JSON list of C-alpha atoms in Angstrom, two decimals:
[
{"chain": "J", "resi": 1, "resn": "MET", "atom": "CA", "xyz": [19.76, 4.22, 7.05]},
{"chain": "J", "resi": 2, "resn": "ASN", "atom": "CA", "xyz": [17.09, 6.90, 6.68]},
{"chain": "J", "resi": 3, "resn": "ALA", "atom": "CA", "xyz": [13.35, 6.26, 7.09]},
{"chain": "J", "resi": 4, "resn": "ILE", "atom": "CA", "xyz": [12.62, 6.29, 3.35]},
{"chain": "J", "resi": 5, "resn": "THR", "atom": "CA", "xyz": [15.32, 3.71, 2.58]},
{"chain": "J", "resi": 6, "resn": "ASN", "atom": "CA", "xyz": [14.16, 1.63, 5.54]},
{"chain": "J", "resi": 7, "resn": "THR", "atom": "CA", "xyz": [10.54, 1.63, 4.34]},
{"chain": "J", "resi": 8, "resn": "LEU", "atom": "CA", "xyz": [11.61, 0.68, 0.81]},
{"chain": "J", "resi": 9, "resn": "GLU", "atom": "CA", "xyz": [13.72, -2.15, 2.18]},
{"chain": "J", "resi": 10, "resn": "ILE", "atom": "CA", "xyz": [10.80, -3.56, 4.18]},
{"chain": "J", "resi": 11, "resn": "ILE", "atom": "CA", "xyz": [8.52, -3.30, 1.13]},
{"chain": "J", "resi": 12, "resn": "GLY", "atom": "CA", "xyz": [11.16, -5.26, -0.80]},
{"chain": "J", "resi": 13, "resn": "LYS", "atom": "CA", "xyz": [11.19, -8.01, 1.84]},
{"chain": "J", "resi": 14, "resn": "TYR", "atom": "CA", "xyz": [7.40, -8.08, 2.32]},
{"chain": "J", "resi": 15, "resn": "PRO", "atom": "CA", "xyz": [6.01, -7.06, -1.10]},
{"chain": "J", "resi": 16, "resn": "VAL", "atom": "CA", "xyz": [2.34, -7.87, -0.41]},
{"chain": "J", "resi": 17, "resn": "ILE", "atom": "CA", "xyz": [0.61, -4.67, 0.69]},
{"chain": "J", "resi": 18, "resn": "PRO", "atom": "CA", "xyz": [-3.03, -4.71, 1.80]},
{"chain": "J", "resi": 19, "resn": "VAL", "atom": "CA", "xyz": [-4.96, -1.58, 0.83]},
{"chain": "J", "resi": 20, "resn": "TYR", "atom": "CA", "xyz": [-7.92, -1.24, 3.17]},
{"chain": "J", "resi": 21, "resn": "TYR", "atom": "CA", "xyz": [-10.65, 0.99, 4.60]},
{"chain": "J", "resi": 22, "resn": "HIS", "atom": "CA", "xyz": [-13.55, 0.30, 6.94]},
{"chain": "J", "resi": 23, "resn": "GLU", "atom": "CA", "xyz": [-15.84, 2.59, 8.90]},
{"chain": "J", "resi": 24, "resn": "ASP", "atom": "CA", "xyz": [-15.64, 0.47, 12.06]},
{"chain": "J", "resi": 25, "resn": "LYS", "atom": "CA", "xyz": [-12.56, 0.95, 14.24]},
{"chain": "J", "resi": 26, "resn": "ASP", "atom": "CA", "xyz": [-12.62, -2.54, 15.77]},
{"chain": "J", "resi": 27, "resn": "THR", "atom": "CA", "xyz": [-12.91, -4.15, 12.34]},
{"chain": "J", "resi": 28, "resn": "CYS", "atom": "CA", "xyz": [-9.90, -2.14, 11.17]},
{"chain": "J", "resi": 29, "resn": "ILE", "atom": "CA", "xyz": [-7.81, -3.37, 14.10]},
{"chain": "J", "resi": 30, "resn": "ASN", "atom": "CA", "xyz": [-8.96, -6.97, 13.63]},
{"chain": "J", "resi": 31, "resn": "VAL", "atom": "CA", "xyz": [-8.00, -6.82, 9.94]},
{"chain": "J", "resi": 32, "resn": "LEU", "atom": "CA", "xyz": [-4.62, -5.37, 10.88]},
{"chain": "J", "resi": 33, "resn": "LYS", "atom": "CA", "xyz": [-4.06, -8.17, 13.42]},
{"chain": "J", "resi": 34, "resn": "ALA", "atom": "CA", "xyz": [-5.07, -10.91, 10.96]},
{"chain": "J", "resi": 35, "resn": "SER", "atom": "CA", "xyz": [-2.86, -9.43, 8.23]},
{"chain": "J", "resi": 36, "resn": "TYR", "atom": "CA", "xyz": [0.13, -9.21, 10.56]},
{"chain": "J", "resi": 37, "resn": "ALA", "atom": "CA", "xyz": [-0.41, -12.80, 11.68]},
{"chain": "J", "resi": 38, "resn": "GLY", "atom": "CA", "xyz": [-0.25, -13.77, 7.99]},
{"chain": "J", "resi": 39, "resn": "GLY", "atom": "CA", "xyz": [3.18, -12.17, 7.58]},
{"chain": "J", "resi": 40, "resn": "ILE", "atom": "CA", "xyz": [2.19, -8.70, 6.37]},
{"chain": "J", "resi": 41, "resn": "ARG", "atom": "CA", "xyz": [4.69, -6.01, 7.42]},
{"chain": "J", "resi": 42, "resn": "VAL", "atom": "CA", "xyz": [3.53, -3.11, 5.22]},
{"chain": "J", "resi": 43, "resn": "PHE", "atom": "CA", "xyz": [-0.11, -2.00, 5.38]},
{"chain": "J", "resi": 44, "resn": "GLU", "atom": "CA", "xyz": [-1.88, 0.87, 3.59]},
{"chain": "J", "resi": 45, "resn": "PHE", "atom": "CA", "xyz": [-5.02, 2.30, 5.13]},
{"chain": "J", "resi": 46, "resn": "THR", "atom": "CA", "xyz": [-7.00, 4.53, 2.78]},
{"chain": "J", "resi": 47, "resn": "ASN", "atom": "CA", "xyz": [-8.35, 7.99, 3.46]},
{"chain": "J", "resi": 48, "resn": "ARG", "atom": "CA", "xyz": [-11.80, 7.15, 2.09]},
{"chain": "J", "resi": 49, "resn": "GLY", "atom": "CA", "xyz": [-14.42, 8.05, 4.73]},
{"chain": "J", "resi": 50, "resn": "GLU", "atom": "CA", "xyz": [-15.24, 10.45, 7.55]},
{"chain": "J", "resi": 51, "resn": "HIS", "atom": "CA", "xyz": [-13.92, 8.04, 10.19]},
{"chain": "J", "resi": 52, "resn": "ALA", "atom": "CA", "xyz": [-10.59, 7.53, 8.43]},
{"chain": "J", "resi": 53, "resn": "PRO", "atom": "CA", "xyz": [-8.45, 9.83, 10.65]},
{"chain": "J", "resi": 54, "resn": "GLU", "atom": "CA", "xyz": [-9.72, 8.45, 13.97]},
{"chain": "J", "resi": 55, "resn": "ASN", "atom": "CA", "xyz": [-9.56, 4.85, 12.74]},
{"chain": "J", "resi": 56, "resn": "PHE", "atom": "CA", "xyz": [-6.04, 5.34, 11.43]},
{"chain": "J", "resi": 57, "resn": "LYS", "atom": "CA", "xyz": [-5.01, 6.83, 14.76]},
{"chain": "J", "resi": 58, "resn": "ALA", "atom": "CA", "xyz": [-6.44, 3.80, 16.61]},
{"chain": "J", "resi": 59, "resn": "MET", "atom": "CA", "xyz": [-4.62, 1.43, 14.25]},
{"chain": "J", "resi": 60, "resn": "LEU", "atom": "CA", "xyz": [-1.35, 3.29, 14.78]},
{"chain": "J", "resi": 61, "resn": "GLU", "atom": "CA", "xyz": [-1.76, 3.13, 18.55]},
{"chain": "J", "resi": 62, "resn": "TYR", "atom": "CA", "xyz": [-2.38, -0.62, 18.32]},
{"chain": "J", "resi": 63, "resn": "ARG", "atom": "CA", "xyz": [0.59, -1.03, 15.97]},
{"chain": "J", "resi": 64, "resn": "ASN", "atom": "CA", "xyz": [2.86, 0.91, 18.33]},
{"chain": "J", "resi": 65, "resn": "ALA", "atom": "CA", "xyz": [1.84, -1.33, 21.23]},
{"chain": "J", "resi": 66, "resn": "HIS", "atom": "CA", "xyz": [1.90, -4.70, 19.47]},
{"chain": "J", "resi": 67, "resn": "PHE", "atom": "CA", "xyz": [3.58, -4.61, 16.02]},
{"chain": "J", "resi": 68, "resn": "PRO", "atom": "CA", "xyz": [6.49, -2.12, 16.11]},
{"chain": "J", "resi": 69, "resn": "ASP", "atom": "CA", "xyz": [8.03, -3.72, 13.00]},
{"chain": "J", "resi": 70, "resn": "LEU", "atom": "CA", "xyz": [4.93, -3.02, 10.85]},
{"chain": "J", "resi": 71, "resn": "LYS", "atom": "CA", "xyz": [4.97, -0.02, 8.48]},
{"chain": "J", "resi": 72, "resn": "LEU", "atom": "CA", "xyz": [1.53, 1.59, 8.50]},
{"chain": "J", "resi": 73, "resn": "GLY", "atom": "CA", "xyz": [0.92, 4.18, 5.78]},
{"chain": "J", "resi": 74, "resn": "ILE", "atom": "CA", "xyz": [-1.99, 6.23, 4.52]},
{"chain": "J", "resi": 75, "resn": "GLY", "atom": "CA", "xyz": [-3.36, 6.16, 0.98]},
{"chain": "J", "resi": 76, "resn": "THR", "atom": "CA", "xyz": [-5.79, 8.17, -1.17]},
{"chain": "J", "resi": 77, "resn": "ILE", "atom": "CA", "xyz": [-4.02, 11.41, -0.24]},
{"chain": "J", "resi": 78, "resn": "LYS", "atom": "CA", "xyz": [-4.92, 14.11, -2.76]},
{"chain": "J", "resi": 79, "resn": "THR", "atom": "CA", "xyz": [-4.15, 17.36, -0.92]},
{"chain": "J", "resi": 80, "resn": "VAL", "atom": "CA", "xyz": [-1.38, 18.83, 1.21]},
{"chain": "J", "resi": 81, "resn": "ALA", "atom": "CA", "xyz": [-3.89, 19.34, 4.04]},
{"chain": "J", "resi": 82, "resn": "GLN", "atom": "CA", "xyz": [-4.70, 15.62, 4.05]},
{"chain": "J", "resi": 83, "resn": "ALA", "atom": "CA", "xyz": [-1.01, 14.70, 3.94]},
{"chain": "J", "resi": 84, "resn": "ASP", "atom": "CA", "xyz": [-0.23, 17.09, 6.78]},
{"chain": "J", "resi": 85, "resn": "GLN", "atom": "CA", "xyz": [-3.06, 15.70, 8.91]},
{"chain": "J", "resi": 86, "resn": "TYR", "atom": "CA", "xyz": [-1.89, 12.10, 8.58]},
{"chain": "J", "resi": 87, "resn": "ILE", "atom": "CA", "xyz": [1.79, 12.97, 9.01]},
{"chain": "J", "resi": 88, "resn": "SER", "atom": "CA", "xyz": [0.77, 14.61, 12.30]},
{"chain": "J", "resi": 89, "resn": "ILE", "atom": "CA", "xyz": [-1.08, 11.43, 13.31]},
{"chain": "J", "resi": 90, "resn": "GLY", "atom": "CA", "xyz": [2.06, 9.40, 12.57]},
{"chain": "J", "resi": 91, "resn": "ALA", "atom": "CA", "xyz": [1.81, 7.80, 9.10]},
{"chain": "J", "resi": 92, "resn": "ASP", "atom": "CA", "xyz": [4.93, 5.90, 8.02]},
{"chain": "J", "resi": 93, "resn": "PHE", "atom": "CA", "xyz": [4.44, 6.62, 4.33]},
{"chain": "J", "resi": 94, "resn": "ILE", "atom": "CA", "xyz": [2.10, 8.55, 2.00]},
{"chain": "J", "resi": 95, "resn": "VAL", "atom": "CA", "xyz": [0.37, 7.06, -1.06]},
{"chain": "J", "resi": 96, "resn": "SER", "atom": "CA", "xyz": [-1.49, 9.22, -3.60]},
{"chain": "J", "resi": 97, "resn": "PRO", "atom": "CA", "xyz": [-3.67, 8.30, -6.58]},
{"chain": "J", "resi": 98, "resn": "ILE", "atom": "CA", "xyz": [-2.11, 11.32, -8.35]},
{"chain": "J", "resi": 99, "resn": "VAL", "atom": "CA", "xyz": [1.24, 13.07, -8.82]},
{"chain": "J", "resi": 100, "resn": "LYS", "atom": "CA", "xyz": [1.34, 16.35, -6.91]},
{"chain": "J", "resi": 101, "resn": "GLN", "atom": "CA", "xyz": [4.49, 18.36, -6.28]},
{"chain": "J", "resi": 102, "resn": "ASP", "atom": "CA", "xyz": [3.49, 19.92, -2.96]},
{"chain": "J", "resi": 103, "resn": "ILE", "atom": "CA", "xyz": [2.56, 16.53, -1.46]},
{"chain": "J", "resi": 104, "resn": "ALA", "atom": "CA", "xyz": [5.93, 15.14, -2.56]},
{"chain": "J", "resi": 105, "resn": "LYS", "atom": "CA", "xyz": [7.73, 18.09, -0.96]},
{"chain": "J", "resi": 106, "resn": "LEU", "atom": "CA", "xyz": [5.84, 17.73, 2.33]},
{"chain": "J", "resi": 107, "resn": "ALA", "atom": "CA", "xyz": [6.48, 13.99, 2.55]},
{"chain": "J", "resi": 108, "resn": "PHE", "atom": "CA", "xyz": [10.20, 14.35, 1.83]},
{"chain": "J", "resi": 109, "resn": "THR", "atom": "CA", "xyz": [10.54, 17.28, 4.25]},
{"chain": "J", "resi": 110, "resn": "ASN", "atom": "CA", "xyz": [9.21, 14.93, 6.92]},
{"chain": "J", "resi": 111, "resn": "GLY", "atom": "CA", "xyz": [11.50, 12.11, 5.82]},
{"chain": "J", "resi": 112, "resn": "LEU", "atom": "CA", "xyz": [8.66, 9.91, 4.59]},
{"chain": "J", "resi": 113, "resn": "LEU", "atom": "CA", "xyz": [8.34, 7.70, 1.53]},
{"chain": "J", "resi": 114, "resn": "TRP", "atom": "CA", "xyz": [5.91, 9.17, -1.02]},
{"chain": "J", "resi": 115, "resn": "VAL", "atom": "CA", "xyz": [4.27, 6.77, -3.49]},
{"chain": "J", "resi": 116, "resn": "PRO", "atom": "CA", "xyz": [2.40, 8.59, -6.28]},
{"chain": "J", "resi": 117, "resn": "GLY", "atom": "CA", "xyz": [-0.19, 6.99, -8.54]},
{"chain": "J", "resi": 118, "resn": "CYS", "atom": "CA", "xyz": [0.62, 7.12, -12.25]},
{"chain": "J", "resi": 119, "resn": "MET", "atom": "CA", "xyz": [-1.06, 5.96, -15.45]},
{"chain": "J", "resi": 120, "resn": "THR", "atom": "CA", "xyz": [1.14, 7.35, -18.24]},
{"chain": "J", "resi": 121, "resn": "PRO", "atom": "CA", "xyz": [4.87, 7.60, -19.02]},
{"chain": "J", "resi": 122, "resn": "THR", "atom": "CA", "xyz": [4.60, 11.39, -18.66]},
{"chain": "J", "resi": 123, "resn": "GLU", "atom": "CA", "xyz": [3.19, 11.06, -15.14]},
{"chain": "J", "resi": 124, "resn": "ILE", "atom": "CA", "xyz": [5.85, 8.49, -14.23]},
{"chain": "J", "resi": 125, "resn": "ASN", "atom": "CA", "xyz": [8.57, 10.79, -15.53]},
{"chain": "J", "resi": 126, "resn": "PHE", "atom": "CA", "xyz": [7.15, 13.72, -13.52]},
{"chain": "J", "resi": 127, "resn": "ALA", "atom": "CA", "xyz": [7.01, 11.55, -10.39]},
{"chain": "J", "resi": 128, "resn": "GLU", "atom": "CA", "xyz": [10.64, 10.56, -10.91]},
{"chain": "J", "resi": 129, "resn": "GLU", "atom": "CA", "xyz": [11.66, 14.20, -11.36]},
{"chain": "J", "resi": 130, "resn": "LEU", "atom": "CA", "xyz": [9.95, 15.01, -8.04]},
{"chain": "J", "resi": 131, "resn": "GLY", "atom": "CA", "xyz": [12.02, 12.36, -6.29]},
{"chain": "J", "resi": 132, "resn": "ALA", "atom": "CA", "xyz": [9.73, 9.32, -6.21]},
{"chain": "J", "resi": 133, "resn": "SER", "atom": "CA", "xyz": [11.54, 5.99, -5.91]},
{"chain": "J", "resi": 134, "resn": "LEU", "atom": "CA", "xyz": [8.42, 3.78, -5.90]},
{"chain": "J", "resi": 135, "resn": "VAL", "atom": "CA", "xyz": [5.49, 4.46, -8.23]},
{"chain": "J", "resi": 136, "resn": "LYS", "atom": "CA", "xyz": [1.97, 3.10, -7.89]},
{"chain": "J", "resi": 137, "resn": "LEU", "atom": "CA", "xyz": [0.53, 1.94, -11.22]},
{"chain": "J", "resi": 138, "resn": "PHE", "atom": "CA", "xyz": [-3.13, 2.82, -10.87]},
{"chain": "J", "resi": 139, "resn": "PRO", "atom": "CA", "xyz": [-5.55, 1.39, -11.77]},
{"chain": "J", "resi": 140, "resn": "GLY", "atom": "CA", "xyz": [-3.53, -1.80, -12.07]},
{"chain": "J", "resi": 141, "resn": "ASP", "atom": "CA", "xyz": [-6.17, -3.93, -13.76]},
{"chain": "J", "resi": 142, "resn": "THR", "atom": "CA", "xyz": [-6.71, -1.30, -16.47]},
{"chain": "J", "resi": 143, "resn": "LEU", "atom": "CA", "xyz": [-3.00, -0.86, -17.22]},
{"chain": "J", "resi": 144, "resn": "GLY", "atom": "CA", "xyz": [-2.00, -4.52, -16.90]},
{"chain": "J", "resi": 145, "resn": "PRO", "atom": "CA", "xyz": [1.41, -6.23, -16.77]},
{"chain": "J", "resi": 146, "resn": "GLY", "atom": "CA", "xyz": [2.00, -5.55, -20.46]},
{"chain": "J", "resi": 147, "resn": "PHE", "atom": "CA", "xyz": [2.07, -1.81, -19.80]},
{"chain": "J", "resi": 148, "resn": "LEU", "atom": "CA", "xyz": [4.71, -2.19, -17.11]},
{"chain": "J", "resi": 149, "resn": "LYS", "atom": "CA", "xyz": [6.82, -4.48, -19.28]},
{"chain": "J", "resi": 150, "resn": "ALA", "atom": "CA", "xyz": [6.76, -1.89, -22.07]},
{"chain": "J", "resi": 151, "resn": "ILE", "atom": "CA", "xyz": [7.66, 1.18, -19.98]},
{"chain": "J", "resi": 152, "resn": "LYS", "atom": "CA", "xyz": [9.98, -0.31, -17.36]},
{"chain": "J", "resi": 153, "resn": "PRO", "atom": "CA", "xyz": [13.13, -0.03, -19.54]},
{"chain": "J", "resi": 154, "resn": "LEU", "atom": "CA", "xyz": [12.48, 3.72, -19.77]},
{"chain": "J", "resi": 155, "resn": "PHE", "atom": "CA", "xyz": [12.73, 4.08, -15.98]},
{"chain": "J", "resi": 156, "resn": "PRO", "atom": "CA", "xyz": [15.49, 1.73, -14.81]},
{"chain": "J", "resi": 157, "resn": "ALA", "atom": "CA", "xyz": [15.92, 3.48, -11.45]},
{"chain": "J", "resi": 158, "resn": "LEU", "atom": "CA", "xyz": [12.24, 3.28, -10.44]},
{"chain": "J", "resi": 159, "resn": "LYS", "atom": "CA", "xyz": [10.35, 0.57, -8.58]},
{"chain": "J", "resi": 160, "resn": "PHE", "atom": "CA", "xyz": [6.72, -0.16, -9.46]},
{"chain": "J", "resi": 161, "resn": "MET", "atom": "CA", "xyz": [3.69, -1.38, -7.52]},
{"chain": "J", "resi": 162, "resn": "PRO", "atom": "CA", "xyz": [0.30, -1.98, -9.19]},
{"chain": "J", "resi": 163, "resn": "THR", "atom": "CA", "xyz": [-2.79, -1.27, -7.10]},
{"chain": "J", "resi": 164, "resn": "GLY", "atom": "CA", "xyz": [-6.45, -1.49, -8.06]},
{"chain": "J", "resi": 165, "resn": "GLY", "atom": "CA", "xyz": [-8.00, -4.73, -9.23]},
{"chain": "J", "resi": 166, "resn": "VAL", "atom": "CA", "xyz": [-4.88, -6.83, -8.67]},
{"chain": "J", "resi": 167, "resn": "ASP", "atom": "CA", "xyz": [-6.15, -10.39, -8.32]},
{"chain": "J", "resi": 168, "resn": "VAL", "atom": "CA", "xyz": [-5.08, -12.94, -5.71]},
{"chain": "J", "resi": 169, "resn": "ASN", "atom": "CA", "xyz": [-4.70, -15.87, -8.11]},
{"chain": "J", "resi": 170, "resn": "LYS", "atom": "CA", "xyz": [-1.31, -17.29, -9.10]},
{"chain": "J", "resi": 171, "resn": "GLU", "atom": "CA", "xyz": [-1.68, -16.51, -12.80]},
{"chain": "J", "resi": 172, "resn": "ASN", "atom": "CA", "xyz": [-2.29, -12.80, -12.22]},
{"chain": "J", "resi": 173, "resn": "ILE", "atom": "CA", "xyz": [0.48, -12.53, -9.64]},
{"chain": "J", "resi": 174, "resn": "ASP", "atom": "CA", "xyz": [2.97, -14.36, -11.86]},
{"chain": "J", "resi": 175, "resn": "SER", "atom": "CA", "xyz": [2.22, -12.08, -14.81]},
{"chain": "J", "resi": 176, "resn": "TRP", "atom": "CA", "xyz": [2.94, -9.00, -12.68]},
{"chain": "J", "resi": 177, "resn": "LEU", "atom": "CA", "xyz": [6.10, -10.54, -11.23]},
{"chain": "J", "resi": 178, "resn": "ASN", "atom": "CA", "xyz": [7.33, -11.42, -14.70]},
{"chain": "J", "resi": 179, "resn": "ALA", "atom": "CA", "xyz": [6.73, -7.81, -15.75]},
{"chain": "J", "resi": 180, "resn": "GLY", "atom": "CA", "xyz": [9.08, -6.68, -12.99]},
{"chain": "J", "resi": 181, "resn": "VAL", "atom": "CA", "xyz": [7.03, -5.29, -10.08]},
{"chain": "J", "resi": 182, "resn": "ALA", "atom": "CA", "xyz": [8.71, -4.51, -6.76]},
{"chain": "J", "resi": 183, "resn": "ALA", "atom": "CA", "xyz": [5.49, -5.03, -4.77]},
{"chain": "J", "resi": 184, "resn": "LEU", "atom": "CA", "xyz": [1.76, -5.64, -5.21]},
{"chain": "J", "resi": 185, "resn": "GLY", "atom": "CA", "xyz": [-1.05, -3.67, -3.59]},
{"chain": "J", "resi": 186, "resn": "PHE", "atom": "CA", "xyz": [-4.13, -5.79, -2.89]},
{"chain": "J", "resi": 187, "resn": "GLY", "atom": "CA", "xyz": [-7.50, -4.16, -2.30]},
{"chain": "J", "resi": 188, "resn": "SER", "atom": "CA", "xyz": [-11.02, -5.56, -2.51]},
{"chain": "J", "resi": 189, "resn": "LYS", "atom": "CA", "xyz": [-10.00, -8.93, -3.94]},
{"chain": "J", "resi": 190, "resn": "LEU", "atom": "CA", "xyz": [-7.85, -9.62, -0.88]},
{"chain": "J", "resi": 191, "resn": "PHE", "atom": "CA", "xyz": [-10.68, -8.79, 1.51]},
{"chain": "J", "resi": 192, "resn": "GLN", "atom": "CA", "xyz": [-13.50, -10.85, -0.02]},
{"chain": "J", "resi": 193, "resn": "ALA", "atom": "CA", "xyz": [-14.47, -13.04, 2.92]},
{"chain": "J", "resi": 194, "resn": "PRO", "atom": "CA", "xyz": [-15.71, -16.61, 2.45]},
{"chain": "J", "resi": 195, "resn": "GLN", "atom": "CA", "xyz": [-19.45, -16.92, 3.03]},
{"chain": "J", "resi": 196, "resn": "ASP", "atom": "CA", "xyz": [-18.98, -19.09, 6.11]},
{"chain": "J", "resi": 197, "resn": "ALA", "atom": "CA", "xyz": [-16.39, -16.81, 7.76]},
{"chain": "J", "resi": 198, "resn": "THR", "atom": "CA", "xyz": [-16.88, -16.24, 11.49]},
{"chain": "J", "resi": 199, "resn": "ASP", "atom": "CA", "xyz": [-13.57, -14.48, 12.15]},
{"chain": "J", "resi": 200, "resn": "PHE", "atom": "CA", "xyz": [-10.58, -13.20, 10.15]},
{"chain": "J", "resi": 201, "resn": "SER", "atom": "CA", "xyz": [-8.53, -16.42, 10.11]},
{"chain": "J", "resi": 202, "resn": "TRP", "atom": "CA", "xyz": [-9.22, -16.69, 6.36]},
{"chain": "J", "resi": 203, "resn": "LEU", "atom": "CA", "xyz": [-7.42, -13.36, 5.87]},
{"chain": "J", "resi": 204, "resn": "THR", "atom": "CA", "xyz": [-4.37, -14.62, 7.76]},
{"chain": "J", "resi": 205, "resn": "GLU", "atom": "CA", "xyz": [-4.30, -17.74, 5.57]},
{"chain": "J", "resi": 206, "resn": "ARG", "atom": "CA", "xyz": [-4.70, -15.69, 2.39]},
{"chain": "J", "resi": 207, "resn": "CYS", "atom": "CA", "xyz": [-1.85, -13.36, 3.35]},
{"chain": "J", "resi": 208, "resn": "VAL", "atom": "CA", "xyz": [0.43, -16.35, 4.04]},
{"chain": "J", "resi": 209, "resn": "ALA", "atom": "CA", "xyz": [-0.45, -17.82, 0.63]},
{"chain": "J", "resi": 210, "resn": "LEU", "atom": "CA", "xyz": [0.09, -14.50, -1.18]},
{"chain": "J", "resi": 211, "resn": "LEU", "atom": "CA", "xyz": [3.49, -13.90, 0.41]},
{"chain": "J", "resi": 212, "resn": "LYS", "atom": "CA", "xyz": [4.54, -17.40, -0.68]},
{"chain": "J", "resi": 213, "resn": "LEU", "atom": "CA", "xyz": [3.42, -16.70, -4.25]},
{"chain": "J", "resi": 214, "resn": "VAL", "atom": "CA", "xyz": [5.15, -13.31, -4.43]},
{"chain": "J", "resi": 215, "resn": "ASN", "atom": "CA", "xyz": [8.33, -14.35, -2.63]},
{"chain": "J", "resi": 216, "resn": "LYS", "atom": "CA", "xyz": [8.71, -17.58, -4.61]},
{"chain": "J", "resi": 217, "resn": "GLY", "atom": "CA", "xyz": [12.29, -16.80, -5.53]}
]
């Protein structure tokens, strides 16, 4: 089994994917630990700030030492230079908010899963032509489950994952599942801490609950 197929298989088994960035390295590692304890096995860190490369490197080092079965990928990749930098650091997969041919080529040359962000049937078709097997519907809350339900029959070979504004409540998750998603990317709504939080145990509990909701069948 090649690395791309392996990553897709793990996403299929653990279809709740946290999408996260923080400036502080220790916070990043604590969030990674709490997510893993909650059953998360695929985690997307986003290339959103100046500390992103060094924080991602620290998270990868921690992962390698403690969670070898966790897939740790990098998101918000918009240029080949960014993709190349994070591939060198050791990213397991590349997520983009856009469809870009040279990023796809670089990822596949390195044997990595590439997940492009799409908003229209034309973009989805282009992504499929470039070799994408999993497409990120972005922004998820703008497009909605109805969009996926309408376009999914046009792309029977593709898997879909909404990211951006996906809510953690059962109703929202069920509507996406019924539309036929392969996985769900959870950003800010996953990481809203309770006011009385003193550690990240709430995140572990939330991840457990989400995996139960998504893996109900």
